[in-house]
Tab-separated table of C-alpha atoms in Angstrom:
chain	number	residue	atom	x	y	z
A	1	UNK	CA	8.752	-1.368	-8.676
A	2	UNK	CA	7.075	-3.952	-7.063
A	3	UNK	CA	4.345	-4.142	-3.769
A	4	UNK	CA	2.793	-7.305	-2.163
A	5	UNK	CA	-0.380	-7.949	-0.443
A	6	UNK	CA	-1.304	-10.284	1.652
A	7	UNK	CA	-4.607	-12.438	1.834
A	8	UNK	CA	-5.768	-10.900	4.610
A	9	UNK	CA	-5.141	-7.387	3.232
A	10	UNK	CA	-6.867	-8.236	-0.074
A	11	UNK	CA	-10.067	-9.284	1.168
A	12	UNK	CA	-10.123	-6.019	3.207
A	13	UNK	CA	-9.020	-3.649	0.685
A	14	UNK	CA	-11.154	-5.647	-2.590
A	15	UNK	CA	-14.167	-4.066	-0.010
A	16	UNK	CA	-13.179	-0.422	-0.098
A	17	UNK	CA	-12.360	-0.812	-3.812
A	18	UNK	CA	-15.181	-2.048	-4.559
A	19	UNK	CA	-17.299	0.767	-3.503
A	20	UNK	CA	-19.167	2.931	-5.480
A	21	UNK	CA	-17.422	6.196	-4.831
A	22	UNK	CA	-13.841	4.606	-5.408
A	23	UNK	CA	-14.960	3.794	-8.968
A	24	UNK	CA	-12.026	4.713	-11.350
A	25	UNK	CA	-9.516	4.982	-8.567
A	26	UNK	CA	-6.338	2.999	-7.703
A	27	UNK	CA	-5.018	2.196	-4.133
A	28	UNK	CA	-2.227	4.972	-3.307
A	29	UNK	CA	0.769	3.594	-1.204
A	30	UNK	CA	2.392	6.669	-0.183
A	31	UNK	CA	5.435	7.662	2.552
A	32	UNK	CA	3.943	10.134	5.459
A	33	UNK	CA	7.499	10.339	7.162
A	34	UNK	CA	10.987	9.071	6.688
A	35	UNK	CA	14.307	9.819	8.605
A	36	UNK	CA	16.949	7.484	8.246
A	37	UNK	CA	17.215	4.634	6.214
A	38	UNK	CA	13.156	3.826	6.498
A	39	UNK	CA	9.999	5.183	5.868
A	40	UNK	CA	6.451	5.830	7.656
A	41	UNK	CA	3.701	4.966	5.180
A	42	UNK	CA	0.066	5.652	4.261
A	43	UNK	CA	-2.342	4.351	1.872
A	44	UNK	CA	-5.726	5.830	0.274
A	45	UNK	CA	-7.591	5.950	-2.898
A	46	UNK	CA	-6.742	8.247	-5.623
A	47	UNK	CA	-6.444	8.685	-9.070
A	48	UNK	CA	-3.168	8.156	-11.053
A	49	UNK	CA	-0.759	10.754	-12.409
A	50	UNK	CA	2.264	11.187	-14.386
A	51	UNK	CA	4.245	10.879	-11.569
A	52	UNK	CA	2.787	7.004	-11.140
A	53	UNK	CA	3.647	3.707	-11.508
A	54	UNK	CA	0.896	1.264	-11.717
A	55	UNK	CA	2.158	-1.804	-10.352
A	56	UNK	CA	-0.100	-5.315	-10.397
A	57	UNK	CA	-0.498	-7.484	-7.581
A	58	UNK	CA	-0.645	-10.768	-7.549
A	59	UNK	CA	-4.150	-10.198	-5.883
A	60	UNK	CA	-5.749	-8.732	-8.721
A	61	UNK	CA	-5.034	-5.066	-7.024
A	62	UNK	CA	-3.546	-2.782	-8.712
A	63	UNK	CA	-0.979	0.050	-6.685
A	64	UNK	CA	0.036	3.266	-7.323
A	65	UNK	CA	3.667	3.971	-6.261
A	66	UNK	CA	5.509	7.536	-7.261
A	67	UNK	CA	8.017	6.270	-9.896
A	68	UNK	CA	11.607	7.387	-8.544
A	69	UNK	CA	11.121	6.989	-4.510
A	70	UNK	CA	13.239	4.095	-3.227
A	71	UNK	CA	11.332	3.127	-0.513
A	72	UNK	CA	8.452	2.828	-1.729
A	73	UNK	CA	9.782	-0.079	-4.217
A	74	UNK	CA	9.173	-3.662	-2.622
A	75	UNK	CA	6.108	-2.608	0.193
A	76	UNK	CA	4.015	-4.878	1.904
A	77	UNK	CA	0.624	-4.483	2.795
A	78	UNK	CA	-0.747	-6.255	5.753
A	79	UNK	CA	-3.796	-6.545	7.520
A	80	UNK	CA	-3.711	-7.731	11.098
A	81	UNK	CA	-6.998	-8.759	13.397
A	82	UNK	CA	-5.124	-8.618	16.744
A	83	UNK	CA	-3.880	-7.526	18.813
A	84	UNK	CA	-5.399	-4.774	17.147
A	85	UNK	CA	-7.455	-4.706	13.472
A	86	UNK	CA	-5.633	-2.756	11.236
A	87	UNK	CA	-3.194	-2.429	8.114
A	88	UNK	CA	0.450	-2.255	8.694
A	89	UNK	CA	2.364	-0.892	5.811
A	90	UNK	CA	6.021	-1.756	5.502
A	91	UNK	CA	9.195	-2.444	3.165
A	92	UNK	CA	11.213	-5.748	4.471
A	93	UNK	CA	13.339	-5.086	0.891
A	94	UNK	CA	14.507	-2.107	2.863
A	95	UNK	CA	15.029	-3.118	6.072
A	96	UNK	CA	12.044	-1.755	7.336
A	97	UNK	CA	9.911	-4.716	9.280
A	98	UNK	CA	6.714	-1.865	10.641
A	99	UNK	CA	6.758	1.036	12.731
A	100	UNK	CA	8.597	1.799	15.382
């Protein structure tokens, strides 16, 4: 499985990371809804389980995807300033270019 963030997302997420309380914890990348042939997805901070893979980033960030779920494999996190600040979470390997 595989995930990529960009530059802008890194800097972003290397802050919440980074914070005391996250200590010990990976970044989650997680579906909230599919239908179809795409997905809906989330992202917080949580602590891995045997149902994990931990993939590496090539921004030193380290994602935990449930091994098994197709769409989840190839994700992209983004973080955009405008027209509104924010991370967009999608899977261009799948088709999926961001919510609808």
């Amino acid at each position: 499985m595989n995930c990529k963030i960009t530059r802008n997302a890194a800097k972003v997420l290397r802050e919440e990371i980074d914070k005391p309380e996250n200590e010990g914890k990976l970044l989650r990348v997680f579906i909230t809804h599919s239908h179809g042939d795409h997905a809906h997805y989330g992202m917080q901070m949580d602590e891995p389980t045997e149902k994990d893979e931990i993939v590496e980033t090539d921004k030193d960030i380290k994602v935990l995807l449930e091994k098994g779920v197709e769409l989840l494999d190839g994700v992209r996190i983004d973080y955009f300033y405008v027209p509104e600040e924010g991370f967009a979470i999608s899977n261009p390997t799948k088709g999926n270019h961001g919510d609808h």
